[in-house]
GROMACS .gro file of N, CA and C in nm:
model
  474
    1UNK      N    1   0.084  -0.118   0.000
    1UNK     CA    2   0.000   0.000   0.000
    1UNK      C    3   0.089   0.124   0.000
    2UNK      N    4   0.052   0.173  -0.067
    2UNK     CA    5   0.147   0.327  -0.068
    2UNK      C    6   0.077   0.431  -0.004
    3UNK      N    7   0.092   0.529   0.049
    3UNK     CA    8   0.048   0.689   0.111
    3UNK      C    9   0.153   0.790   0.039
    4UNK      N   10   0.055   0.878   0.057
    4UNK     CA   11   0.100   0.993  -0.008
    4UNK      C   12   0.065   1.114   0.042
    5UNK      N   13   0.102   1.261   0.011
    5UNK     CA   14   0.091   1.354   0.078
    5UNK      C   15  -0.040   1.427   0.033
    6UNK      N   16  -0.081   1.539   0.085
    6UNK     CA   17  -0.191   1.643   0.079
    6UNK      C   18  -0.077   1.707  -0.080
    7UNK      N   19   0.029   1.802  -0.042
    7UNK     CA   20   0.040   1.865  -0.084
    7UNK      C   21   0.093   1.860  -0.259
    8UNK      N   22   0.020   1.900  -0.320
    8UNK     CA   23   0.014   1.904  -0.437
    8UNK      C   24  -0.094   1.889  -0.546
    9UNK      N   25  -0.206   1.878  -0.390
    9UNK     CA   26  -0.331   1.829  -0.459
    9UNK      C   27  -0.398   2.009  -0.463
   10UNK      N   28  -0.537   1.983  -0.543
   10UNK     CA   29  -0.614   2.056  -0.595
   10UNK      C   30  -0.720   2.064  -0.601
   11UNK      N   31  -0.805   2.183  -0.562
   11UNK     CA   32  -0.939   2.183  -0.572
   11UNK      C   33  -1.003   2.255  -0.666
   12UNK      N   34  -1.114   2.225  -0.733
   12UNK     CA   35  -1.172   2.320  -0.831
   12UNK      C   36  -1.321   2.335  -0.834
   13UNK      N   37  -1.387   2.435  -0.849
   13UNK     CA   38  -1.521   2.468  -0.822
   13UNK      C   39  -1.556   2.498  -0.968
   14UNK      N   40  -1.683   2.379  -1.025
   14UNK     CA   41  -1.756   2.420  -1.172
   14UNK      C   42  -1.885   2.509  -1.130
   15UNK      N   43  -1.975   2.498  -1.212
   15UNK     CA   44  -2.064   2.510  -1.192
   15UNK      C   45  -2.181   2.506  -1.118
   16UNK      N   46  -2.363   2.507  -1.145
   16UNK     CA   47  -2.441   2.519  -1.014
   16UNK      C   48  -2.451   2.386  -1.085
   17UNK      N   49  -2.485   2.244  -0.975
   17UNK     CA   50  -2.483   2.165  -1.051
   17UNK      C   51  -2.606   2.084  -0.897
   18UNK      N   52  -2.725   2.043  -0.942
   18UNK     CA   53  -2.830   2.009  -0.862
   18UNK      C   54  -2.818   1.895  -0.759
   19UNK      N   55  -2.842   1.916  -0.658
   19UNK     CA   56  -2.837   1.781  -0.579
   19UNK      C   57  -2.941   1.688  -0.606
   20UNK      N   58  -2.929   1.549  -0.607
   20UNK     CA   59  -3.039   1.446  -0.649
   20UNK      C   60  -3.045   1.337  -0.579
   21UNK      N   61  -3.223   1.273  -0.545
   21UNK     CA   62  -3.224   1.184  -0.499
   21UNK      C   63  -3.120   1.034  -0.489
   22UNK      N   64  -3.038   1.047  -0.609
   22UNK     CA   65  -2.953   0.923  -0.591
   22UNK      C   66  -2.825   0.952  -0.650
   23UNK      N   67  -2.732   0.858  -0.611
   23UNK     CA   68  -2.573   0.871  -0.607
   23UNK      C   69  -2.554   0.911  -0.773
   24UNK      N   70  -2.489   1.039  -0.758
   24UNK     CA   71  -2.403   1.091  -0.862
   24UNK      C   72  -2.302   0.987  -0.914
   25UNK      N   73  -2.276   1.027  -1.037
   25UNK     CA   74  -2.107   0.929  -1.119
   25UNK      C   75  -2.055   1.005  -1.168
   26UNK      N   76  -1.931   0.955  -1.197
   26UNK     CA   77  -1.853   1.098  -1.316
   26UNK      C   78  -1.890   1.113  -1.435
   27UNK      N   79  -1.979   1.030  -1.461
   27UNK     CA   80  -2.100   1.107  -1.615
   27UNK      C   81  -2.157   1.221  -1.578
   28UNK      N   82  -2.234   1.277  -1.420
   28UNK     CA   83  -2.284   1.403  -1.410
   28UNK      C   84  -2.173   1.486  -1.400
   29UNK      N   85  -2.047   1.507  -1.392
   29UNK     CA   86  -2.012   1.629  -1.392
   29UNK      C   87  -1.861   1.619  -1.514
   30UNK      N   88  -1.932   1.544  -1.606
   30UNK     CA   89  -1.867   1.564  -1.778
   30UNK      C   90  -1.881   1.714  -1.868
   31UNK      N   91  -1.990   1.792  -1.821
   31UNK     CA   92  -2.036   1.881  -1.877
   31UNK      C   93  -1.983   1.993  -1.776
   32UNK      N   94  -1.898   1.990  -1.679
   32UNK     CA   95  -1.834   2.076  -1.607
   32UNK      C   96  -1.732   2.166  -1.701
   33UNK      N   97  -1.737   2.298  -1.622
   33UNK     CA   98  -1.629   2.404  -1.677
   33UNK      C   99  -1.542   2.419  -1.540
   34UNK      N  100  -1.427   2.360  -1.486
   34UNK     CA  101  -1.369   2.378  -1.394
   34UNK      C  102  -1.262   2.506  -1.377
   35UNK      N  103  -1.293   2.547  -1.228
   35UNK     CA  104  -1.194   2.643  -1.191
   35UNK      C  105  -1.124   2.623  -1.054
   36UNK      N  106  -0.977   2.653  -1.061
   36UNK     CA  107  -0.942   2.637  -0.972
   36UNK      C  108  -0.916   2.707  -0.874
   37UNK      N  109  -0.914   2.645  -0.735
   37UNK     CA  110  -0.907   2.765  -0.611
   37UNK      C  111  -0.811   2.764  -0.569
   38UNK      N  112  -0.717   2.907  -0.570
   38UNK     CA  113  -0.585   2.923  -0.572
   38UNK      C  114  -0.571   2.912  -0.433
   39UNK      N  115  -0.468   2.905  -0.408
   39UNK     CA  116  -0.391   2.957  -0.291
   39UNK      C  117  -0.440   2.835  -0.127
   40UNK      N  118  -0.453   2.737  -0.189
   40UNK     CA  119  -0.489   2.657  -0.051
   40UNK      C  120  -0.435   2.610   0.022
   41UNK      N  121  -0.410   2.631   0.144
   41UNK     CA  122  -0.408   2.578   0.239
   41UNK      C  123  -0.366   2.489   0.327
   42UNK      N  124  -0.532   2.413   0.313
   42UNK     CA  125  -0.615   2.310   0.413
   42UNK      C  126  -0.702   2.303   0.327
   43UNK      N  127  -0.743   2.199   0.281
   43UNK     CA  128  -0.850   2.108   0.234
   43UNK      C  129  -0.994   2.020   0.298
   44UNK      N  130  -0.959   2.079   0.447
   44UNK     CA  131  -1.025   1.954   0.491
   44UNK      C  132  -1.073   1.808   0.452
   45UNK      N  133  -1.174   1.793   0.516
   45UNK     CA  134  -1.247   1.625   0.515
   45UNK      C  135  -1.350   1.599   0.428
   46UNK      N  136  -1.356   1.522   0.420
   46UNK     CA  137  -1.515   1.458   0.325
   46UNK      C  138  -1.530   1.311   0.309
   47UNK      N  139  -1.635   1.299   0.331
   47UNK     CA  140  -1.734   1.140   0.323
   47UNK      C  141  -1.807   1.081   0.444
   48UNK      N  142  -1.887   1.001   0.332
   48UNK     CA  143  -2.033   0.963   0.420
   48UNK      C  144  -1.984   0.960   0.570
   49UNK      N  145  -2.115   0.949   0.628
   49UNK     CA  146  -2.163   0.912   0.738
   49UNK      C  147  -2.268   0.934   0.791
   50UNK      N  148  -2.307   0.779   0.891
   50UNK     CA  149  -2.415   0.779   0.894
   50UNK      C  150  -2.449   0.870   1.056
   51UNK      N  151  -2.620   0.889   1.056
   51UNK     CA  152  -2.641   0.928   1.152
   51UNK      C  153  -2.731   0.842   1.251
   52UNK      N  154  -2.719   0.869   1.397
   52UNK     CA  155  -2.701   0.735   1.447
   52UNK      C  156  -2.882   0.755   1.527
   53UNK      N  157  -2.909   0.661   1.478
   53UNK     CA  158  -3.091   0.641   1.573
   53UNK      C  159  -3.046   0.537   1.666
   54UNK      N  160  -3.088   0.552   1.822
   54UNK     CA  161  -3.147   0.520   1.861
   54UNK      C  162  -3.241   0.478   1.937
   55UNK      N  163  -3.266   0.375   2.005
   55UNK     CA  164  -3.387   0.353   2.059
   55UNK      C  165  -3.354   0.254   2.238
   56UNK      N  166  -3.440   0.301   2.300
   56UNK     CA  167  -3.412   0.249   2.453
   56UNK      C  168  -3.478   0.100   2.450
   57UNK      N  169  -3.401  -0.014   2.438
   57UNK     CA  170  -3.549  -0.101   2.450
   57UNK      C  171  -3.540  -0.117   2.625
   58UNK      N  172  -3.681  -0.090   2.673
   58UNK     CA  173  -3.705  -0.127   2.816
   58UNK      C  174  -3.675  -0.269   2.876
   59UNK      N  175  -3.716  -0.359   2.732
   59UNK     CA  176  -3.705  -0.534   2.846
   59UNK      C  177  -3.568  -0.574   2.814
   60UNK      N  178  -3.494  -0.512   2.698
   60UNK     CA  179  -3.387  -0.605   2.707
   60UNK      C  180  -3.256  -0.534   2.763
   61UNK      N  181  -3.311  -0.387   2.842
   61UNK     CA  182  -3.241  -0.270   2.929
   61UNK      C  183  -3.117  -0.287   2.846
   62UNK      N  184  -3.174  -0.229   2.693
   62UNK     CA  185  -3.024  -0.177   2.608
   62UNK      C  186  -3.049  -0.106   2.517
   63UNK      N  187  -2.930  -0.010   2.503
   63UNK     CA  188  -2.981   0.063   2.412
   63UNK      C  189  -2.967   0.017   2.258
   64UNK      N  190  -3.006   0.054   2.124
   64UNK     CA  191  -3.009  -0.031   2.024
   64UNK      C  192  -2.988   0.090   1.938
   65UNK      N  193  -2.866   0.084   1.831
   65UNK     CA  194  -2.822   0.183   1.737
   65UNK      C  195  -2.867   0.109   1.614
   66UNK      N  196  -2.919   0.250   1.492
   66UNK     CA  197  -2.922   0.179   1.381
   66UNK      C  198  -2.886   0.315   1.309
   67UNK      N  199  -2.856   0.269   1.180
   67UNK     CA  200  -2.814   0.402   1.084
   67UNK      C  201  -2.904   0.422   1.029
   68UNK      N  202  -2.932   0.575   0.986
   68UNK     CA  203  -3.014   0.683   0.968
   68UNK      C  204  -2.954   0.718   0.840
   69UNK      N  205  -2.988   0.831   0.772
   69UNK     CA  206  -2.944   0.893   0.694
   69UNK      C  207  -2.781   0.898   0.687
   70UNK      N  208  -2.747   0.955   0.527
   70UNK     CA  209  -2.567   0.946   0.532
   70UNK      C  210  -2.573   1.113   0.509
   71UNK      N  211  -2.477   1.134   0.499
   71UNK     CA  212  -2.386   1.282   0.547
   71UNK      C  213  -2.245   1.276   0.498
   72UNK      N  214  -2.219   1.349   0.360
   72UNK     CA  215  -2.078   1.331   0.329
   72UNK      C  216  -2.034   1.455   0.442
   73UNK      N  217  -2.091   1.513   0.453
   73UNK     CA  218  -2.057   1.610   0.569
   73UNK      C  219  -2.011   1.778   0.555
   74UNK      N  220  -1.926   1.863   0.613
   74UNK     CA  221  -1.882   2.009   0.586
   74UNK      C  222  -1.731   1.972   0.535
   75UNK      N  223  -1.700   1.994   0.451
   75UNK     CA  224  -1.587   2.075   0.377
   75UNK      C  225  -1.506   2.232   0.449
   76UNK      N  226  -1.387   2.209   0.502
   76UNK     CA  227  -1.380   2.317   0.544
   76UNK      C  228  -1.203   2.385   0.458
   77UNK      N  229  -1.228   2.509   0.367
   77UNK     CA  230  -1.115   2.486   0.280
   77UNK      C  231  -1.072   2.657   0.327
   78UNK      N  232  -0.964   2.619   0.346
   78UNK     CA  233  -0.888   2.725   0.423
   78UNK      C  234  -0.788   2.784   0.293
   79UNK      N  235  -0.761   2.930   0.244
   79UNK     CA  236  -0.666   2.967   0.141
   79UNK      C  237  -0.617   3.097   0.198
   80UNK      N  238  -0.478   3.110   0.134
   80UNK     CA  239  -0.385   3.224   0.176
   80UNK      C  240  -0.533   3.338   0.092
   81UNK      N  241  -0.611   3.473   0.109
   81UNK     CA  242  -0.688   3.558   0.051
   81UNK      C  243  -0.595   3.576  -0.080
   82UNK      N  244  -0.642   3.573  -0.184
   82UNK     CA  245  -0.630   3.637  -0.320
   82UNK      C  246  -0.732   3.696  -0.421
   83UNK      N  247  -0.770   3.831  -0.359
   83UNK     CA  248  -0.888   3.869  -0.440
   83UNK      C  249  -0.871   3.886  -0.586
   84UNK      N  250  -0.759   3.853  -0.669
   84UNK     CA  251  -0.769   3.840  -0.792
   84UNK      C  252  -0.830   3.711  -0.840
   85UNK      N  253  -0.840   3.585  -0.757
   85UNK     CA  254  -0.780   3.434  -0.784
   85UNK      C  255  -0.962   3.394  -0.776
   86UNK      N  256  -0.963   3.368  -0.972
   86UNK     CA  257  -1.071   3.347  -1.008
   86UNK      C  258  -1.201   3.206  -0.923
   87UNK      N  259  -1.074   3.123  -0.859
   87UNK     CA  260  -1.188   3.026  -0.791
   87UNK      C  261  -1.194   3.102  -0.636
   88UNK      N  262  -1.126   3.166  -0.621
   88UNK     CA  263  -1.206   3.236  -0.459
   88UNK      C  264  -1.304   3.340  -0.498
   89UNK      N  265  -1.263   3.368  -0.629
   89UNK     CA  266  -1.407   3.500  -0.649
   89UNK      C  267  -1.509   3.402  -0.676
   90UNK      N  268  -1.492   3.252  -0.714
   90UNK     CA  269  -1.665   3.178  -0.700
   90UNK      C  270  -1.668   3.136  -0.671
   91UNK      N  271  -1.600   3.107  -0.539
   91UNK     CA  272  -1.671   3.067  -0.410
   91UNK      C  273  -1.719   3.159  -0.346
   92UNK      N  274  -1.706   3.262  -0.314
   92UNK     CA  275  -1.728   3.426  -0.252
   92UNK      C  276  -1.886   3.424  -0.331
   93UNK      N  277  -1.892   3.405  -0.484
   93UNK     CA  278  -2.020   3.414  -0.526
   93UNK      C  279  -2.095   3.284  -0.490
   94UNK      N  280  -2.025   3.219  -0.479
   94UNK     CA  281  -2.131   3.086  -0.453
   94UNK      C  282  -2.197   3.097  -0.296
   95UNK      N  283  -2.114   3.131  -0.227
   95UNK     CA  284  -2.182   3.155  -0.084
   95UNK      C  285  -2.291   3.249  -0.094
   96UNK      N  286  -2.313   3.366  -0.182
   96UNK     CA  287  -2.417   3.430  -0.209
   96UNK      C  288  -2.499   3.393  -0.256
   97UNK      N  289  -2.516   3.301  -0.375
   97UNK     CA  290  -2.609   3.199  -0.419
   97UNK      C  291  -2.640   3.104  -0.323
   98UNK      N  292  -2.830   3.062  -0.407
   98UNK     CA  293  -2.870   2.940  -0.356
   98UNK      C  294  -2.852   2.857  -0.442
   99UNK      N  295  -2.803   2.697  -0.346
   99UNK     CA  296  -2.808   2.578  -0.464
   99UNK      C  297  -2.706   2.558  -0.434
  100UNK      N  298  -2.653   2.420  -0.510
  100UNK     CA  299  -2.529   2.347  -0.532
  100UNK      C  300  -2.459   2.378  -0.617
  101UNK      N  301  -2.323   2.345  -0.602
  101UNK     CA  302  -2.218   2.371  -0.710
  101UNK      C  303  -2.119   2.206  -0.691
  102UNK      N  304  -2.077   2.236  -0.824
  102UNK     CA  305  -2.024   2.073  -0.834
  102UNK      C  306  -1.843   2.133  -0.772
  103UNK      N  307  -1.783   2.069  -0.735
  103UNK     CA  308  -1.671   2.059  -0.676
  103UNK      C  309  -1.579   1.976  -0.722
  104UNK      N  310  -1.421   1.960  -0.746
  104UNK     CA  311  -1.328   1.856  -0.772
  104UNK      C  312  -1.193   1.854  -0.706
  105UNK      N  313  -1.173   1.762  -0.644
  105UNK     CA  314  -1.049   1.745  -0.597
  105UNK      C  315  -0.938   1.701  -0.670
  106UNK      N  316  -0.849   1.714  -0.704
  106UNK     CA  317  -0.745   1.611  -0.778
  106UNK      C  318  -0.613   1.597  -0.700
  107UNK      N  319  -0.614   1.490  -0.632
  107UNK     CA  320  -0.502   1.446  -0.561
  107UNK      C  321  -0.321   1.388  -0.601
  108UNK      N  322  -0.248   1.437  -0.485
  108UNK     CA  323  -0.141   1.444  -0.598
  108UNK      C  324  -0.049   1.271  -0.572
  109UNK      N  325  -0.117   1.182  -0.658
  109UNK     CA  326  -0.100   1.052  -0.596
  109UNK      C  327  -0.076   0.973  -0.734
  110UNK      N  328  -0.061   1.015  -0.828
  110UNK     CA  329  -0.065   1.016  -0.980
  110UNK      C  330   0.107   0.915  -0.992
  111UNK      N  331   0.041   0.817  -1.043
  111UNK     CA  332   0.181   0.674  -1.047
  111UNK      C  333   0.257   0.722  -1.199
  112UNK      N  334   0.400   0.727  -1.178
  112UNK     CA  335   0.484   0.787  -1.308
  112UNK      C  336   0.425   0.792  -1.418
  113UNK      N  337   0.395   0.900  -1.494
  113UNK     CA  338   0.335   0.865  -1.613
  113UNK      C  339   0.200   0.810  -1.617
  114UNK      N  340   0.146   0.843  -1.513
  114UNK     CA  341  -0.055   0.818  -1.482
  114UNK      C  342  -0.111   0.919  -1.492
  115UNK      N  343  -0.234   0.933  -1.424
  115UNK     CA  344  -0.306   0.999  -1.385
  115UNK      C  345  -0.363   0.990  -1.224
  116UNK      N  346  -0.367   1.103  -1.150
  116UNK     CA  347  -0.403   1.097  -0.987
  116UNK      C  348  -0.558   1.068  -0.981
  117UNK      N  349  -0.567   1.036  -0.891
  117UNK     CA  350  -0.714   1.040  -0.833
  117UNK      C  351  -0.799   1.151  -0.838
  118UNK      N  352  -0.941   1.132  -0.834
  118UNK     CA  353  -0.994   1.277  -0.784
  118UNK      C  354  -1.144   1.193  -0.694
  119UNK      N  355  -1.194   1.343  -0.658
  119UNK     CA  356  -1.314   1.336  -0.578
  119UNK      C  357  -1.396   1.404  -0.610
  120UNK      N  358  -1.524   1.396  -0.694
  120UNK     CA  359  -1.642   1.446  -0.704
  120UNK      C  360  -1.737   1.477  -0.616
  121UNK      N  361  -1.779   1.586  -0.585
  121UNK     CA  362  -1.934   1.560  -0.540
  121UNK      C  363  -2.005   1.755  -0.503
  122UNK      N  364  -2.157   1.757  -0.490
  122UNK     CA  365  -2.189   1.894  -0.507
  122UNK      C  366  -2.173   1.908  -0.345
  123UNK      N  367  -2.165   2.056  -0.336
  123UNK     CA  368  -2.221   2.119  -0.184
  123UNK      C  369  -2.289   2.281  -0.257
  124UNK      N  370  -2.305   2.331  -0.130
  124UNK     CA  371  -2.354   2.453  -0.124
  124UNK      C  372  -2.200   2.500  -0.052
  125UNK      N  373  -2.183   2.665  -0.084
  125UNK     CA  374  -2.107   2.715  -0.009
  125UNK      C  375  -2.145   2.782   0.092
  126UNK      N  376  -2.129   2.731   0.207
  126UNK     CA  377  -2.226   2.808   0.290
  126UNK      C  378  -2.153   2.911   0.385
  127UNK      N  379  -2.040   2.946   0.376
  127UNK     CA  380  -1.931   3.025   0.431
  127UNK      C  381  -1.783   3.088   0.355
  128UNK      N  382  -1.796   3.214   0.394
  128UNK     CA  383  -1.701   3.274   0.281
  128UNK      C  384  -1.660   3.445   0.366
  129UNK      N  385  -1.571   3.337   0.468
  129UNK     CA  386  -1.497   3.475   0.587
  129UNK      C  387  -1.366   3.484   0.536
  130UNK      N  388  -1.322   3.643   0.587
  130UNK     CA  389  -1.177   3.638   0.597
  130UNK      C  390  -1.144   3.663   0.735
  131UNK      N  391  -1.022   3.628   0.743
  131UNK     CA  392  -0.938   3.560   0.907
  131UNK      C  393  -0.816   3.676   0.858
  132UNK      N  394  -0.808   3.776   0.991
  132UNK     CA  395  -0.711   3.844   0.947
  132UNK      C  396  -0.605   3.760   1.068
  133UNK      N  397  -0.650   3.732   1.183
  133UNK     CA  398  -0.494   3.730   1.290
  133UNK      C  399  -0.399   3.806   1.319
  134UNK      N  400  -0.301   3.778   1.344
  134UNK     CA  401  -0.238   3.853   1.452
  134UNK      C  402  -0.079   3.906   1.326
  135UNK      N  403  -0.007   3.925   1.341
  135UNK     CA  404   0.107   4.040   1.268
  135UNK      C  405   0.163   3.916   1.174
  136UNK      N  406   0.187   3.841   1.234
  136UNK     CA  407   0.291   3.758   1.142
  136UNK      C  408   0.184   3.606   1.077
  137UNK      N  409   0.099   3.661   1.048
  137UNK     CA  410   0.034   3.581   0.964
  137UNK      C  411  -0.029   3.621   0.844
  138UNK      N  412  -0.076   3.531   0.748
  138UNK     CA  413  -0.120   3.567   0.610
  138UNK      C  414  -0.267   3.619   0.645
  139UNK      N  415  -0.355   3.665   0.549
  139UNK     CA  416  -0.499   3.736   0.528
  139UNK      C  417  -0.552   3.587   0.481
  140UNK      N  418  -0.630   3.532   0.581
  140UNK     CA  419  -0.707   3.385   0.484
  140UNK      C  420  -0.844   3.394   0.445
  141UNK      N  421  -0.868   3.281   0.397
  141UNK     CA  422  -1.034   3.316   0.349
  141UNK      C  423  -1.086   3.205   0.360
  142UNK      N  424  -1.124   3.185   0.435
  142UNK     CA  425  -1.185   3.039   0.503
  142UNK      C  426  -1.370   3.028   0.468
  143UNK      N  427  -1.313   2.902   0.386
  143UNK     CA  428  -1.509   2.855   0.330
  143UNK      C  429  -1.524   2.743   0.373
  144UNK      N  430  -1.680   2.737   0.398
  144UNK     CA  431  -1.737   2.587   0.427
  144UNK      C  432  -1.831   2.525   0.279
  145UNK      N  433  -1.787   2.400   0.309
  145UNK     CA  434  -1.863   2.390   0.215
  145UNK      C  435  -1.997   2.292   0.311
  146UNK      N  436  -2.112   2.260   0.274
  146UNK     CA  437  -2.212   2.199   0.293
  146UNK      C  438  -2.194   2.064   0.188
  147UNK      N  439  -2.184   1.961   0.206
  147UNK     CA  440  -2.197   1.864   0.102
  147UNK      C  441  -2.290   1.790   0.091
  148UNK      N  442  -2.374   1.775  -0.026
  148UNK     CA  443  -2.541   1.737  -0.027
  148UNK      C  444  -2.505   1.636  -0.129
  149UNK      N  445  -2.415   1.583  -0.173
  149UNK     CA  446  -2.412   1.427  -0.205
  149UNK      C  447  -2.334   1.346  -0.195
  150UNK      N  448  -2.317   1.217  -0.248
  150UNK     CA  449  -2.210   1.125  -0.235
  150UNK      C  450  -2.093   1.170  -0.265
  151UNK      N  451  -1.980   1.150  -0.238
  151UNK     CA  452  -1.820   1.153  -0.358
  151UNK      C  453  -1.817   1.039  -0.368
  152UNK      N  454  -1.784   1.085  -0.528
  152UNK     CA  455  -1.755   1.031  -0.649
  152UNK      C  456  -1.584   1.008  -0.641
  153UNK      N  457  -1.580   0.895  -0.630
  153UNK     CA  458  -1.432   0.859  -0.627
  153UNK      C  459  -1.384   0.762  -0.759
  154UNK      N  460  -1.242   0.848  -0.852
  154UNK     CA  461  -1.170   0.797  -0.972
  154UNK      C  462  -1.055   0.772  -0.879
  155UNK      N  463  -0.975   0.632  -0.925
  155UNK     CA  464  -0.852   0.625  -0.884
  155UNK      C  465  -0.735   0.585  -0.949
  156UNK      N  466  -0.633   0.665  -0.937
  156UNK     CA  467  -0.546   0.696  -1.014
  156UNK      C  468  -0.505   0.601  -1.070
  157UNK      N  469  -0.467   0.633  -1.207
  157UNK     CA  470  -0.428   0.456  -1.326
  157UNK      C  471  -0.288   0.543  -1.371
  158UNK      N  472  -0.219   0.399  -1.384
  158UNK     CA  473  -0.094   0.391  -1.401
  158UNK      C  474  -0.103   0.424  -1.606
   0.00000   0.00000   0.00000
């Protein structure tokens, strides 16, 4: 098994692209115009999970878990501020909009002469602050994302 690092990977924000009753593939976001979001960071986390029901049973004095709904969950993507840097100006707009936008990761895990992995899937942007801090730090611009479907996972071919 091999591991590999964060850094070198990439995120890119297409279009408004709809959330739907059932699991997305990389056929829905073929018709994407991708942009990328400069200056990152932190990438945070993403993927399912479930949410947890449950229930007291009285006679068999236990409690009893079952899974509920899934939750790829919040996206939290942290970038040095670059108000020129065309994917933070749409995310900045996407947090103003309602709706989903399709999202792409491309990881830097790419075998000599391959292609890397990536990660599909829509959110809403539902946060779009800047973090000034204290003297000896950068101006950041910290977004959340909301994620309202599955990821879509390609993995890297040799």
């Amino acid at each position: 098994m091999t591991v590999y690092a964060t850094n070198g990977s990439r995120l890119y924000i297409g279009g408004p692209l709809a959330a739907k009753s059932t699991d997305f593939t990389v056929t829905d976001f073929a018709s994407q115009t991708w942009v990328e979001v400069g200056e990152t960071e932190g990438l945070g986390s993403v993927g399912d999970a479930a949410a947890e029901i449950t229930f007291d049973s009285i006679a068999a004095n236990r409690t009893r878990r079952i899974k509920g709904t899934r939750s790829a969950g919040t996206m939290e993507i942290v970038c040095g501020l670059d108000p020129e840097d065309a994917g933070q100006l749409a995310l900045i707009a996407g947090e103003k909009a309602k709706g989903d936008f399709a999202f792409r990761v491309v990881l830097n895990d790419a075998p000599a002469g391959g292609t890397p992995s990536e990660r599909m899937f829509v959110a809403q942007v539902g946060t779009a602050v800047e973090q000034f801090d204290a003297a000896n730090n950068v101006v950041k611009l910290n977004t959340t994302l909301w994620v309202n479907s599955n990821v879509v996972k390609i993995a890297a071919e040799a």
